[in-house]
Amino acid sequence: MYRIGKLEQDRVEKLFSSKEIFRYGRAGECETFEEAWGKRLGVEHVRMTTSGTASLYAALIGLGCGPGDEVIVPSCTYMATALAVLATGAIPIVADVDESITLSPRDVERRISPYTKVIIPVHMWGLASDLDGLMKLANEHNIQVLEDACQSVGGGYKGRKLGSIGHAGAFSFNYFKNMTCGEGGAFVTNSQEVMDRGSVAVDCCSYYWNPDEHKEELQFAGLNFRATEVAGAILNAQLERIDDMLGTMHDHRKQLLEAGTDAGLESIAYNSFDDDCGTHLGFIFGTEEDAREFSGRLREQKVNNEVEESSMRGFLPIDTGRHVYTRWDPIMRKQGAHHPDLNPYNLPANQKLEVEYSEDMCKDSLEILSRAVLLPMHCDNSESVVEQMGKGIREAA
Ligand SMILES: Cc1ncc(COP(=O)(O)O)c(C=O)c1O
């Protein structure tokens, strides 16, 4: 969460005075947001949900994922990416990231099997995945791509919008994301079929709200992860802020990258530096020891924002807990459901997949994630703060 205030407050107040907070009422906040988000992304269909996890789940159901299918996920993502796969009955296959800290097409190719149904590139920390490489592979092997854009709301890739390039995309609007309504999400696609099926997964009666859609094939059992108009109203206000915020962070990151590379640091391998979210600057080191020394020295650098002095915050991705596969306990232990008979690892349709997980199954990732240091940007940093940060980076380097 970067900015929230009067804009959101006014919009919600107006909604409350209408008393229409159910999404199929007359206020139309969710519909307005879905239309605007679709237009911004250049996609035909958008459906709001209650979270990024629900959005990934809906998109996977939409793409036809289920028992007997493998879904390739990166070794570095919030655990929910892989858990959404299990919720459909399919099995997550973990693949390496490269020095972009996102999914490595080379490793994905190695892990494709006759059962691979979907690849999920995750644009972690606002960094775009190598979508050219991954889409090429997917097309060659007749596999679908679901972009997990939960951490990259508003960002792009080579002139297009993240989330709009694969066969489907999923977004989170939880408190920590570039746009927020506290908790929320959306999935997007250009396919009517994916949207219809995904919609039933997150709104068990979705075909009922639209009388034209009483199709028998849609009347399977879904759940309810319907968004509220309150979320829609907040996001409509947040939409007015996103470009300015990301633009500012982009400018700051460019300035700070130059400070680092001038001082001899090596940048991580950005796949689309000018278009991604710009929320994180990354450097990569020869060894973990060097990375830790740099991040320790960075913490000793102080930045004064005219109100208070604080230490600079850089982090090693390896230290981010459930963002690294070795800490995905339910997956590593194959506890894929609340009941053994529903556990995808026990389902007869999945027995042919022969999936084995181990701590070192993505050794290259662990090594890369231990040698990288990421620095968060903030759109409210003043020019003076950014200058001090640049000086701090040079000193630490
Ligand atoms: C990469 C990624 N995928 C999925 C999610 C799940 O989103 P949510 O918390 O809205 O369910 C998150 C949330 O932190 C995330 O960072």
mmCIF file of C-alpha atoms and ligand atoms in Angstrom:
data_model
loop_
_atom_site.group_PDB
_atom_site.id
_atom_site.type_symbol
_atom_site.label_atom_id
_atom_site.label_comp_id
_atom_site.label_asym_id
_atom_site.label_seq_id
_atom_site.Cartn_x
_atom_site.Cartn_y
_atom_site.Cartn_z
ATOM 1 C CA MET A 1 0.000 0.000 0.000
ATOM 2 C CA TYR A 2 1.444 3.309 -1.049
ATOM 3 C CA ARG A 3 -1.287 5.954 -0.959
ATOM 4 C CA ILE A 4 -4.820 5.966 0.398
ATOM 5 C CA GLY A 5 -6.913 8.888 1.657
ATOM 6 C CA LYS A 6 -9.628 11.407 0.852
ATOM 7 C CA LEU A 7 -10.221 10.184 -2.690
ATOM 8 C CA GLU A 8 -11.146 6.712 -1.412
ATOM 9 C CA GLN A 9 -13.052 8.116 1.578
ATOM 10 C CA ASP A 10 -15.275 10.308 -0.617
ATOM 11 C CA ARG A 11 -16.034 7.467 -3.020
ATOM 12 C CA VAL A 12 -16.975 5.079 -0.200
ATOM 13 C CA GLU A 13 -19.074 7.739 1.517
ATOM 14 C CA LYS A 14 -21.035 8.277 -1.678
ATOM 15 C CA LEU A 15 -21.537 4.524 -1.973
ATOM 16 C CA PHE A 16 -22.758 4.258 1.624
ATOM 17 C CA SER A 17 -25.304 6.958 1.102
ATOM 18 C CA SER A 18 -26.714 4.873 -1.763
ATOM 19 C CA LYS A 19 -26.866 1.824 0.617
ATOM 20 C CA GLU A 20 -26.094 -0.382 -2.422
ATOM 21 C CA ILE A 21 -23.083 -2.367 -1.267
ATOM 22 C CA PHE A 22 -23.951 -5.686 -2.982
ATOM 23 C CA ARG A 23 -22.104 -6.012 -6.278
ATOM 24 C CA TYR A 24 -25.212 -6.813 -8.289
ATOM 25 C CA GLY A 25 -27.009 -3.715 -7.006
ATOM 26 C CA ARG A 26 -27.366 -0.359 -8.748
ATOM 27 C CA ALA A 27 -24.189 1.435 -7.630
ATOM 28 C CA GLY A 28 -22.059 -0.407 -10.182
ATOM 29 C CA GLU A 29 -18.663 0.190 -8.515
ATOM 30 C CA CYS A 30 -17.353 -3.327 -9.260
ATOM 31 C CA GLU A 31 -18.619 -3.172 -12.837
ATOM 32 C CA THR A 32 -17.036 0.251 -13.319
ATOM 33 C CA PHE A 33 -13.712 -1.045 -12.036
ATOM 34 C CA GLU A 34 -13.866 -4.218 -14.145
ATOM 35 C CA GLU A 35 -14.514 -2.176 -17.250
ATOM 36 C CA ALA A 36 -11.731 0.308 -16.497
ATOM 37 C CA TRP A 37 -9.219 -2.409 -15.603
ATOM 38 C CA GLY A 38 -10.036 -4.315 -18.790
ATOM 39 C CA LYS A 39 -9.602 -1.187 -20.879
ATOM 40 C CA ARG A 40 -6.297 -0.375 -19.216
ATOM 41 C CA LEU A 41 -4.986 -3.891 -19.796
ATOM 42 C CA GLY A 42 -6.501 -4.320 -23.230
ATOM 43 C CA VAL A 43 -8.329 -7.514 -22.194
ATOM 44 C CA GLU A 44 -11.933 -8.403 -22.823
ATOM 45 C CA HIS A 45 -12.979 -9.922 -19.514
ATOM 46 C CA VAL A 46 -12.255 -8.969 -15.905
ATOM 47 C CA ARG A 47 -13.842 -10.358 -12.751
ATOM 48 C CA MET A 48 -13.188 -9.018 -9.287
ATOM 49 C CA THR A 49 -12.811 -11.527 -6.444
ATOM 50 C CA THR A 50 -11.923 -11.361 -2.774
ATOM 51 C CA SER A 51 -8.168 -12.074 -3.122
ATOM 52 C CA GLY A 52 -5.243 -12.879 -5.368
ATOM 53 C CA THR A 53 -5.447 -16.511 -4.267
ATOM 54 C CA ALA A 54 -9.127 -16.728 -5.265
ATOM 55 C CA SER A 55 -8.236 -15.075 -8.585
ATOM 56 C CA LEU A 56 -5.496 -17.615 -9.341
ATOM 57 C CA TYR A 57 -7.864 -20.433 -8.381
ATOM 58 C CA ALA A 58 -10.641 -19.048 -10.593
ATOM 59 C CA ALA A 59 -8.303 -18.585 -13.550
ATOM 60 C CA LEU A 60 -6.976 -22.148 -13.188
ATOM 61 C CA ILE A 61 -10.516 -23.546 -13.067
ATOM 62 C CA GLY A 62 -11.273 -21.372 -16.079
ATOM 63 C CA LEU A 63 -8.288 -22.831 -17.934
ATOM 64 C CA GLY A 64 -9.616 -26.321 -17.254
ATOM 65 C CA CYS A 65 -7.052 -27.367 -14.672
ATOM 66 C CA GLY A 66 -7.726 -30.354 -12.431
ATOM 67 C CA PRO A 67 -6.523 -33.799 -11.283
ATOM 68 C CA GLY A 68 -4.034 -35.359 -13.715
ATOM 69 C CA ASP A 69 -2.520 -31.973 -14.605
ATOM 70 C CA GLU A 70 0.831 -30.456 -13.712
ATOM 71 C CA VAL A 71 1.274 -26.722 -13.313
ATOM 72 C CA ILE A 72 4.756 -25.206 -13.361
ATOM 73 C CA VAL A 73 5.356 -22.504 -10.736
ATOM 74 C CA PRO A 74 8.565 -20.614 -9.880
ATOM 75 C CA SER A 75 10.655 -21.534 -6.833
ATOM 76 C CA CYS A 76 10.322 -17.969 -5.606
ATOM 77 C CA THR A 77 6.740 -16.791 -5.112
ATOM 78 C CA TYR A 78 4.327 -16.398 -2.252
ATOM 79 C CA MET A 79 3.131 -19.904 -1.363
ATOM 80 C CA ALA A 80 -0.440 -19.057 -2.485
ATOM 81 C CA THR A 81 0.559 -19.485 -6.159
ATOM 82 C CA ALA A 82 1.247 -23.183 -5.598
ATOM 83 C CA LEU A 83 -1.635 -23.640 -3.147
ATOM 84 C CA ALA A 84 -4.138 -22.360 -5.722
ATOM 85 C CA VAL A 85 -2.942 -25.155 -8.023
ATOM 86 C CA LEU A 86 -3.602 -27.774 -5.327
ATOM 87 C CA ALA A 87 -7.067 -26.333 -4.705
ATOM 88 C CA THR A 88 -8.004 -27.354 -8.262
ATOM 89 C CA GLY A 89 -6.739 -30.932 -7.712
ATOM 90 C CA ALA A 90 -3.686 -30.400 -9.950
ATOM 91 C CA ILE A 91 -0.052 -30.712 -8.869
ATOM 92 C CA PRO A 92 2.469 -27.852 -8.680
ATOM 93 C CA ILE A 93 5.868 -28.511 -10.285
ATOM 94 C CA VAL A 94 8.560 -26.158 -9.013
ATOM 95 C CA ALA A 95 11.028 -24.634 -11.493
ATOM 96 C CA ASP A 96 14.083 -22.430 -11.043
ATOM 97 C CA VAL A 97 14.246 -18.665 -11.256
ATOM 98 C CA ASP A 98 17.155 -17.000 -13.039
ATOM 99 C CA GLU A 99 19.038 -13.777 -12.277
ATOM 100 C CA SER A 100 15.876 -11.788 -13.054
ATOM 101 C CA ILE A 101 14.438 -13.394 -9.851
ATOM 102 C CA THR A 102 11.601 -14.672 -12.049
ATOM 103 C CA LEU A 103 10.855 -17.980 -13.796
ATOM 104 C CA SER A 104 13.669 -19.309 -15.980
ATOM 105 C CA PRO A 105 12.349 -20.425 -19.424
ATOM 106 C CA ARG A 106 15.374 -22.725 -19.703
ATOM 107 C CA ASP A 107 14.467 -24.590 -16.529
ATOM 108 C CA VAL A 108 10.759 -24.607 -17.378
ATOM 109 C CA GLU A 109 11.581 -26.368 -20.650
ATOM 110 C CA ARG A 110 13.420 -29.055 -18.697
ATOM 111 C CA ARG A 111 10.397 -29.640 -16.451
ATOM 112 C CA ILE A 112 7.666 -29.790 -19.095
ATOM 113 C CA SER A 113 6.024 -33.234 -19.226
ATOM 114 C CA PRO A 114 3.107 -34.702 -21.190
ATOM 115 C CA TYR A 115 0.936 -33.667 -18.216
ATOM 116 C CA THR A 116 1.895 -29.980 -18.079
ATOM 117 C CA LYS A 117 -1.282 -27.954 -18.473
ATOM 118 C CA VAL A 118 -0.320 -24.466 -17.326
ATOM 119 C CA ILE A 119 2.812 -22.404 -16.628
ATOM 120 C CA ILE A 120 2.499 -19.646 -14.016
ATOM 121 C CA PRO A 121 5.129 -16.913 -14.389
ATOM 122 C CA VAL A 122 5.083 -14.764 -11.257
ATOM 123 C CA HIS A 123 6.158 -11.143 -11.653
ATOM 124 C CA MET A 124 7.693 -11.003 -8.184
ATOM 125 C CA TRP A 125 8.433 -7.710 -6.461
ATOM 126 C CA GLY A 126 7.086 -5.884 -9.511
ATOM 127 C CA LEU A 127 9.737 -7.474 -11.775
ATOM 128 C CA ALA A 128 8.454 -8.749 -15.115
ATOM 129 C CA SER A 129 9.090 -12.388 -16.052
ATOM 130 C CA ASP A 130 10.602 -13.316 -19.431
ATOM 131 C CA LEU A 131 7.217 -13.517 -21.133
ATOM 132 C CA ASP A 132 8.650 -13.734 -24.660
ATOM 133 C CA GLY A 133 10.593 -16.860 -23.716
ATOM 134 C CA LEU A 134 7.764 -18.415 -21.718
ATOM 135 C CA MET A 135 5.008 -17.703 -24.258
ATOM 136 C CA LYS A 136 7.177 -19.179 -27.011
ATOM 137 C CA LEU A 137 7.679 -22.366 -25.004
ATOM 138 C CA ALA A 138 3.993 -22.538 -24.108
ATOM 139 C CA ASN A 139 2.946 -22.165 -27.743
ATOM 140 C CA GLU A 140 5.430 -24.806 -28.898
ATOM 141 C CA HIS A 141 4.099 -27.302 -26.340
ATOM 142 C CA ASN A 142 0.421 -26.298 -26.463
ATOM 143 C CA ILE A 143 0.447 -25.223 -22.821
ATOM 144 C CA GLN A 144 -1.461 -22.279 -21.336
ATOM 145 C CA VAL A 145 0.094 -19.407 -19.391
ATOM 146 C CA LEU A 146 -1.462 -17.830 -16.321
ATOM 147 C CA GLU A 147 0.393 -14.688 -15.214
ATOM 148 C CA ASP A 148 0.506 -14.227 -11.447
ATOM 149 C CA ALA A 149 0.558 -10.434 -11.427
ATOM 150 C CA CYS A 150 -0.371 -10.183 -7.743
ATOM 151 C CA GLN A 151 2.865 -8.338 -6.933
ATOM 152 C CA SER A 152 2.975 -6.335 -10.134
ATOM 153 C CA VAL A 153 -0.324 -4.475 -10.305
ATOM 154 C CA GLY A 154 -0.069 -1.679 -12.861
ATOM 155 C CA GLY A 155 3.244 -2.762 -14.394
ATOM 156 C CA GLY A 156 4.086 -3.685 -17.968
ATOM 157 C CA TYR A 157 6.312 -5.791 -20.219
ATOM 158 C CA LYS A 158 7.748 -4.405 -23.448
ATOM 159 C CA GLY A 159 4.876 -1.986 -23.998
ATOM 160 C CA ARG A 160 2.063 -4.319 -22.911
ATOM 161 C CA LYS A 161 0.449 -4.678 -19.492
ATOM 162 C CA LEU A 162 1.417 -7.447 -17.100
ATOM 163 C CA GLY A 163 -1.460 -9.872 -16.645
ATOM 164 C CA SER A 164 -2.730 -9.311 -20.180
ATOM 165 C CA ILE A 165 -0.132 -11.312 -22.115
ATOM 166 C CA GLY A 166 -0.811 -14.911 -21.019
ATOM 167 C CA HIS A 167 -4.051 -16.823 -21.542
ATOM 168 C CA ALA A 168 -5.194 -15.431 -18.196
ATOM 169 C CA GLY A 169 -3.841 -13.171 -15.446
ATOM 170 C CA ALA A 170 -4.470 -12.816 -11.713
ATOM 171 C CA PHE A 171 -4.099 -9.758 -9.472
ATOM 172 C CA SER A 172 -4.147 -9.159 -5.724
ATOM 173 C CA PHE A 173 -5.331 -5.925 -4.156
ATOM 174 C CA ASN A 174 -4.424 -6.837 -0.592
ATOM 175 C CA TYR A 175 -2.957 -4.229 1.734
ATOM 176 C CA PHE A 176 0.638 -4.736 0.527
ATOM 177 C CA LYS A 177 0.005 -4.343 -3.192
ATOM 178 C CA ASN A 178 0.456 -1.379 -5.567
ATOM 179 C CA MET A 179 -3.297 -0.817 -5.552
ATOM 180 C CA THR A 180 -5.300 -1.880 -2.525
ATOM 181 C CA CYS A 181 -8.779 -2.183 -1.090
ATOM 182 C CA GLY A 182 -7.492 -3.969 2.036
ATOM 183 C CA GLU A 183 -8.178 -7.422 0.598
ATOM 184 C CA GLY A 184 -9.244 -8.105 -2.977
ATOM 185 C CA GLY A 185 -8.315 -9.467 -6.364
ATOM 186 C CA ALA A 186 -9.308 -9.916 -9.988
ATOM 187 C CA PHE A 187 -8.686 -12.349 -12.819
ATOM 188 C CA VAL A 188 -8.600 -11.393 -16.486
ATOM 189 C CA THR A 189 -8.690 -13.186 -19.817
ATOM 190 C CA ASN A 190 -9.659 -12.725 -23.436
ATOM 191 C CA SER A 191 -11.480 -16.052 -23.464
ATOM 192 C CA GLN A 192 -15.218 -16.087 -22.809
ATOM 193 C CA GLU A 193 -15.016 -19.748 -21.773
ATOM 194 C CA VAL A 194 -12.230 -19.131 -19.235
ATOM 195 C CA MET A 195 -14.205 -16.216 -17.801
ATOM 196 C CA ASP A 196 -17.471 -18.156 -17.568
ATOM 197 C CA ARG A 197 -15.893 -21.192 -15.876
ATOM 198 C CA GLY A 198 -13.679 -19.078 -13.607
ATOM 199 C CA SER A 199 -16.653 -16.981 -12.609
ATOM 200 C CA VAL A 200 -18.570 -20.025 -11.362
ATOM 201 C CA ALA A 201 -15.540 -21.015 -9.254
ATOM 202 C CA VAL A 202 -15.688 -17.695 -7.384
ATOM 203 C CA ASP A 203 -19.431 -17.050 -7.495
ATOM 204 C CA CYS A 204 -21.317 -20.345 -7.363
ATOM 205 C CA CYS A 205 -24.395 -18.795 -8.925
ATOM 206 C CA SER A 206 -22.668 -16.534 -11.384
ATOM 207 C CA TYR A 207 -24.717 -17.872 -14.311
ATOM 208 C CA TYR A 208 -27.858 -16.988 -12.319
ATOM 209 C CA TRP A 209 -27.003 -13.275 -12.260
ATOM 210 C CA ASN A 210 -26.802 -13.323 -16.019
ATOM 211 C CA PRO A 211 -29.969 -14.954 -17.419
ATOM 212 C CA ASP A 212 -28.260 -15.547 -20.793
ATOM 213 C CA GLU A 213 -25.784 -17.909 -19.154
ATOM 214 C CA HIS A 214 -27.914 -20.775 -17.886
ATOM 215 C CA LYS A 215 -25.583 -23.172 -19.662
ATOM 216 C CA GLU A 216 -25.591 -26.681 -18.283
ATOM 217 C CA GLU A 217 -21.816 -27.035 -18.461
ATOM 218 C CA LEU A 218 -21.491 -24.074 -16.086
ATOM 219 C CA GLN A 219 -23.675 -25.560 -13.400
ATOM 220 C CA PHE A 220 -20.848 -27.293 -11.538
ATOM 221 C CA ALA A 221 -20.305 -26.657 -7.833
ATOM 222 C CA GLY A 222 -18.407 -23.450 -7.177
ATOM 223 C CA LEU A 223 -17.795 -21.364 -4.070
ATOM 224 C CA ASN A 224 -18.281 -17.714 -3.206
ATOM 225 C CA PHE A 225 -15.437 -15.235 -3.363
ATOM 226 C CA ARG A 226 -17.540 -12.295 -4.539
ATOM 227 C CA ALA A 227 -16.170 -8.786 -4.249
ATOM 228 C CA THR A 228 -18.148 -6.066 -2.497
ATOM 229 C CA GLU A 229 -19.014 -2.660 -3.863
ATOM 230 C CA VAL A 230 -16.871 -1.162 -1.093
ATOM 231 C CA ALA A 231 -13.820 -2.833 -2.635
ATOM 232 C CA GLY A 232 -14.921 -1.644 -6.077
ATOM 233 C CA ALA A 233 -15.319 1.951 -4.867
ATOM 234 C CA ILE A 234 -11.881 2.009 -3.229
ATOM 235 C CA LEU A 235 -10.224 0.524 -6.320
ATOM 236 C CA ASN A 236 -11.903 3.041 -8.608
ATOM 237 C CA ALA A 237 -10.224 5.753 -6.538
ATOM 238 C CA GLN A 238 -6.920 3.862 -6.457
ATOM 239 C CA LEU A 239 -6.948 3.738 -10.261
ATOM 240 C CA GLU A 240 -6.479 7.484 -10.308
ATOM 241 C CA ARG A 241 -3.240 7.160 -8.346
ATOM 242 C CA ILE A 242 -1.421 4.213 -9.881
ATOM 243 C CA ASP A 243 0.336 5.804 -12.855
ATOM 244 C CA ASP A 244 1.749 8.711 -10.911
ATOM 245 C CA MET A 245 2.989 6.404 -8.126
ATOM 246 C CA LEU A 246 4.677 3.900 -10.423
ATOM 247 C CA GLY A 247 6.132 6.702 -12.570
ATOM 248 C CA THR A 248 7.789 8.273 -9.529
ATOM 249 C CA MET A 249 9.200 4.950 -8.359
ATOM 250 C CA HIS A 250 10.524 4.255 -11.860
ATOM 251 C CA ASP A 251 12.413 7.564 -11.860
ATOM 252 C CA HIS A 252 13.860 6.904 -8.403
ATOM 253 C CA ARG A 253 14.927 3.378 -9.318
ATOM 254 C CA LYS A 254 16.693 4.535 -12.477
ATOM 255 C CA GLN A 255 18.612 7.132 -10.502
ATOM 256 C CA LEU A 256 19.571 4.603 -7.809
ATOM 257 C CA LEU A 257 20.522 1.904 -10.292
ATOM 258 C CA GLU A 258 22.974 4.352 -11.849
ATOM 259 C CA ALA A 259 24.380 5.181 -8.403
ATOM 260 C CA GLY A 260 24.988 1.468 -7.828
ATOM 261 C CA THR A 261 26.406 0.533 -11.203
ATOM 262 C CA ASP A 262 28.671 3.641 -11.207
ATOM 263 C CA ALA A 263 30.046 2.317 -7.920
ATOM 264 C CA GLY A 264 30.742 -1.087 -9.534
ATOM 265 C CA LEU A 265 27.632 -3.050 -8.512
ATOM 266 C CA GLU A 266 25.982 -5.464 -10.924
ATOM 267 C CA SER A 267 22.264 -5.146 -11.635
ATOM 268 C CA ILE A 268 19.915 -8.118 -11.545
ATOM 269 C CA ALA A 269 18.772 -9.148 -15.056
ATOM 270 C CA TYR A 270 15.662 -7.053 -15.651
ATOM 271 C CA ASN A 271 13.379 -8.432 -18.387
ATOM 272 C CA SER A 272 11.643 -5.112 -18.992
ATOM 273 C CA PHE A 273 13.291 -2.366 -16.956
ATOM 274 C CA ASP A 274 11.386 0.523 -18.556
ATOM 275 C CA ASP A 275 7.960 -1.086 -18.250
ATOM 276 C CA ASP A 276 7.821 -3.214 -15.099
ATOM 277 C CA CYS A 277 6.486 -1.740 -11.832
ATOM 278 C CA GLY A 278 9.705 -0.068 -10.730
ATOM 279 C CA THR A 279 8.937 -0.897 -7.103
ATOM 280 C CA HIS A 280 12.209 -2.759 -6.465
ATOM 281 C CA LEU A 281 15.816 -2.139 -7.369
ATOM 282 C CA GLY A 282 18.028 -5.223 -7.447
ATOM 283 C CA PHE A 283 21.740 -5.952 -7.373
ATOM 284 C CA ILE A 284 23.399 -9.328 -7.741
ATOM 285 C CA PHE A 285 26.700 -10.348 -6.139
ATOM 286 C CA GLY A 286 29.291 -13.053 -6.743
ATOM 287 C CA THR A 287 28.709 -14.727 -3.386
ATOM 288 C CA GLU A 288 26.154 -14.768 -0.567
ATOM 289 C CA GLU A 289 28.826 -13.364 1.722
ATOM 290 C CA ASP A 290 29.221 -10.287 -0.494
ATOM 291 C CA ALA A 291 25.458 -9.819 -0.722
ATOM 292 C CA ARG A 292 25.090 -10.033 3.071
ATOM 293 C CA GLU A 293 27.958 -7.650 3.614
ATOM 294 C CA PHE A 294 26.410 -5.113 1.211
ATOM 295 C CA SER A 295 22.968 -5.398 2.797
ATOM 296 C CA GLY A 296 24.496 -5.071 6.297
ATOM 297 C CA ARG A 297 26.407 -1.961 5.249
ATOM 298 C CA LEU A 298 23.279 -0.567 3.646
ATOM 299 C CA ARG A 299 21.477 -0.870 6.984
ATOM 300 C CA GLU A 300 24.197 1.280 8.545
ATOM 301 C CA GLN A 301 23.379 4.055 6.055
ATOM 302 C CA LYS A 302 20.874 6.527 7.459
ATOM 303 C CA VAL A 303 18.302 8.472 5.500
ATOM 304 C CA ASN A 304 16.624 11.576 6.926
ATOM 305 C CA ASN A 305 13.200 12.377 5.523
ATOM 306 C CA GLU A 306 12.864 15.655 7.461
ATOM 307 C CA VAL A 307 10.587 13.987 10.032
ATOM 308 C CA GLU A 308 12.681 11.052 11.172
ATOM 309 C CA GLU A 309 15.928 9.277 10.452
ATOM 310 C CA SER A 310 15.775 5.637 9.363
ATOM 311 C CA SER A 311 18.136 2.912 8.208
ATOM 312 C CA MET A 312 18.148 1.897 4.548
ATOM 313 C CA ARG A 313 16.288 -1.338 3.955
ATOM 314 C CA GLY A 314 17.662 -3.904 1.525
ATOM 315 C CA PHE A 315 16.880 -7.616 1.750
ATOM 316 C CA LEU A 316 18.051 -10.913 0.331
ATOM 317 C CA PRO A 317 15.146 -12.776 -1.363
ATOM 318 C CA ILE A 318 16.341 -15.999 0.294
ATOM 319 C CA ASP A 319 15.393 -14.474 3.671
ATOM 320 C CA THR A 320 11.744 -13.855 2.784
ATOM 321 C CA GLY A 321 10.205 -16.970 4.349
ATOM 322 C CA ARG A 322 7.227 -18.342 2.454
ATOM 323 C CA HIS A 323 8.405 -16.748 -0.781
ATOM 324 C CA VAL A 324 10.974 -19.551 -1.175
ATOM 325 C CA TYR A 325 9.846 -23.107 -1.972
ATOM 326 C CA THR A 326 11.837 -24.686 0.872
ATOM 327 C CA ARG A 327 9.419 -22.953 3.264
ATOM 328 C CA TRP A 328 6.188 -24.038 1.535
ATOM 329 C CA ASP A 329 5.384 -26.557 4.253
ATOM 330 C CA PRO A 330 2.036 -27.922 2.941
ATOM 331 C CA ILE A 331 3.661 -28.600 -0.425
ATOM 332 C CA MET A 332 6.974 -29.965 0.793
ATOM 333 C CA ARG A 333 4.998 -32.301 3.109
ATOM 334 C CA LYS A 334 2.402 -33.067 0.409
ATOM 335 C CA GLN A 335 -0.446 -31.997 2.670
ATOM 336 C CA GLY A 336 -2.524 -30.823 -0.263
ATOM 337 C CA ALA A 337 -5.958 -30.663 1.373
ATOM 338 C CA HIS A 338 -7.717 -30.730 4.742
ATOM 339 C CA HIS A 339 -8.757 -34.362 4.184
ATOM 340 C CA PRO A 340 -6.551 -37.210 2.886
ATOM 341 C CA ASP A 341 -9.214 -38.348 0.392
ATOM 342 C CA LEU A 342 -9.247 -34.889 -1.192
ATOM 343 C CA ASN A 343 -5.453 -34.504 -1.117
ATOM 344 C CA PRO A 344 -4.356 -34.118 -4.769
ATOM 345 C CA TYR A 345 -1.169 -36.088 -4.015
ATOM 346 C CA ASN A 346 -3.384 -39.100 -3.142
ATOM 347 C CA LEU A 347 -5.861 -38.833 -6.014
ATOM 348 C CA PRO A 348 -5.770 -41.760 -8.497
ATOM 349 C CA ALA A 349 -5.614 -39.341 -11.466
ATOM 350 C CA ASN A 350 -2.349 -37.917 -10.119
ATOM 351 C CA GLN A 351 -0.527 -41.198 -9.476
ATOM 352 C CA LYS A 352 0.974 -41.229 -12.999
ATOM 353 C CA LEU A 353 2.724 -37.891 -12.286
ATOM 354 C CA GLU A 354 5.345 -39.294 -9.876
ATOM 355 C CA VAL A 355 6.130 -35.975 -8.222
ATOM 356 C CA GLU A 356 8.957 -35.830 -5.714
ATOM 357 C CA TYR A 357 9.959 -32.698 -3.827
ATOM 358 C CA SER A 358 13.258 -32.143 -2.036
ATOM 359 C CA GLU A 359 15.063 -29.215 -0.390
ATOM 360 C CA ASP A 360 17.591 -29.111 -3.226
ATOM 361 C CA MET A 361 15.251 -29.574 -6.223
ATOM 362 C CA CYS A 362 15.906 -25.954 -7.262
ATOM 363 C CA LYS A 363 19.492 -25.533 -6.078
ATOM 364 C CA ASP A 364 20.259 -22.835 -8.650
ATOM 365 C CA SER A 365 17.400 -20.725 -7.317
ATOM 366 C CA LEU A 366 18.636 -20.975 -3.728
ATOM 367 C CA GLU A 367 22.050 -19.868 -4.878
ATOM 368 C CA ILE A 368 20.703 -16.900 -6.890
ATOM 369 C CA LEU A 369 18.259 -15.823 -4.171
ATOM 370 C CA SER A 370 21.189 -15.808 -1.707
ATOM 371 C CA ARG A 371 23.334 -13.577 -3.918
ATOM 372 C CA ALA A 372 20.742 -10.883 -4.698
ATOM 373 C CA VAL A 373 19.832 -7.785 -2.722
ATOM 374 C CA LEU A 374 16.539 -5.990 -3.415
ATOM 375 C CA LEU A 375 15.691 -2.465 -2.290
ATOM 376 C CA PRO A 376 12.083 -1.280 -2.083
ATOM 377 C CA MET A 377 11.226 2.110 -3.589
ATOM 378 C CA HIS A 378 8.516 4.389 -2.203
ATOM 379 C CA CYS A 379 6.572 6.921 -4.244
ATOM 380 C CA ASP A 380 6.497 9.400 -1.349
ATOM 381 C CA ASN A 381 10.296 9.572 -1.072
ATOM 382 C CA SER A 382 11.420 13.146 -1.740
ATOM 383 C CA GLU A 383 14.271 13.981 -4.119
ATOM 384 C CA SER A 384 16.428 14.638 -1.049
ATOM 385 C CA VAL A 385 15.696 11.140 0.313
ATOM 386 C CA VAL A 386 16.518 9.570 -3.054
ATOM 387 C CA GLU A 387 19.805 11.491 -3.176
ATOM 388 C CA GLN A 388 20.672 10.252 0.317
ATOM 389 C CA MET A 389 19.778 6.705 -0.747
ATOM 390 C CA GLY A 390 22.092 7.046 -3.756
ATOM 391 C CA LYS A 391 24.885 8.175 -1.465
ATOM 392 C CA GLY A 392 24.104 5.243 0.881
ATOM 393 C CA ILE A 393 24.313 2.758 -1.991
ATOM 394 C CA ARG A 394 27.659 4.196 -3.120
ATOM 395 C CA GLU A 395 29.046 4.059 0.432
ATOM 396 C CA ALA A 396 27.869 0.476 0.962
ATOM 397 C CA ALA A 397 29.238 -0.584 -2.452
HETATM 398 C C1 LIG B 1 2.933 -13.572 -5.904
HETATM 399 C C2 LIG B 1 1.662 -13.674 -5.131
HETATM 400 N N1 LIG B 1 0.721 -14.533 -5.546
HETATM 401 C C3 LIG B 1 -0.447 -14.648 -4.895
HETATM 402 C C4 LIG B 1 -0.729 -13.897 -3.772
HETATM 403 C C5 LIG B 1 -2.018 -14.082 -3.063
HETATM 404 O O1 LIG B 1 -2.745 -12.893 -2.958
HETATM 405 P P1 LIG B 1 -3.782 -12.674 -1.771
HETATM 406 O O2 LIG B 1 -2.999 -12.440 -0.513
HETATM 407 O O3 LIG B 1 -4.567 -11.468 -2.179
HETATM 408 O O4 LIG B 1 -4.607 -13.895 -1.703
HETATM 409 C C6 LIG B 1 0.224 -12.998 -3.297
HETATM 410 C C7 LIG B 1 -0.072 -12.189 -2.102
HETATM 411 O O5 LIG B 1 0.710 -11.770 -1.321
HETATM 412 C C8 LIG B 1 1.457 -12.883 -3.987
HETATM 413 O O6 LIG B 1 2.410 -12.055 -3.573
#
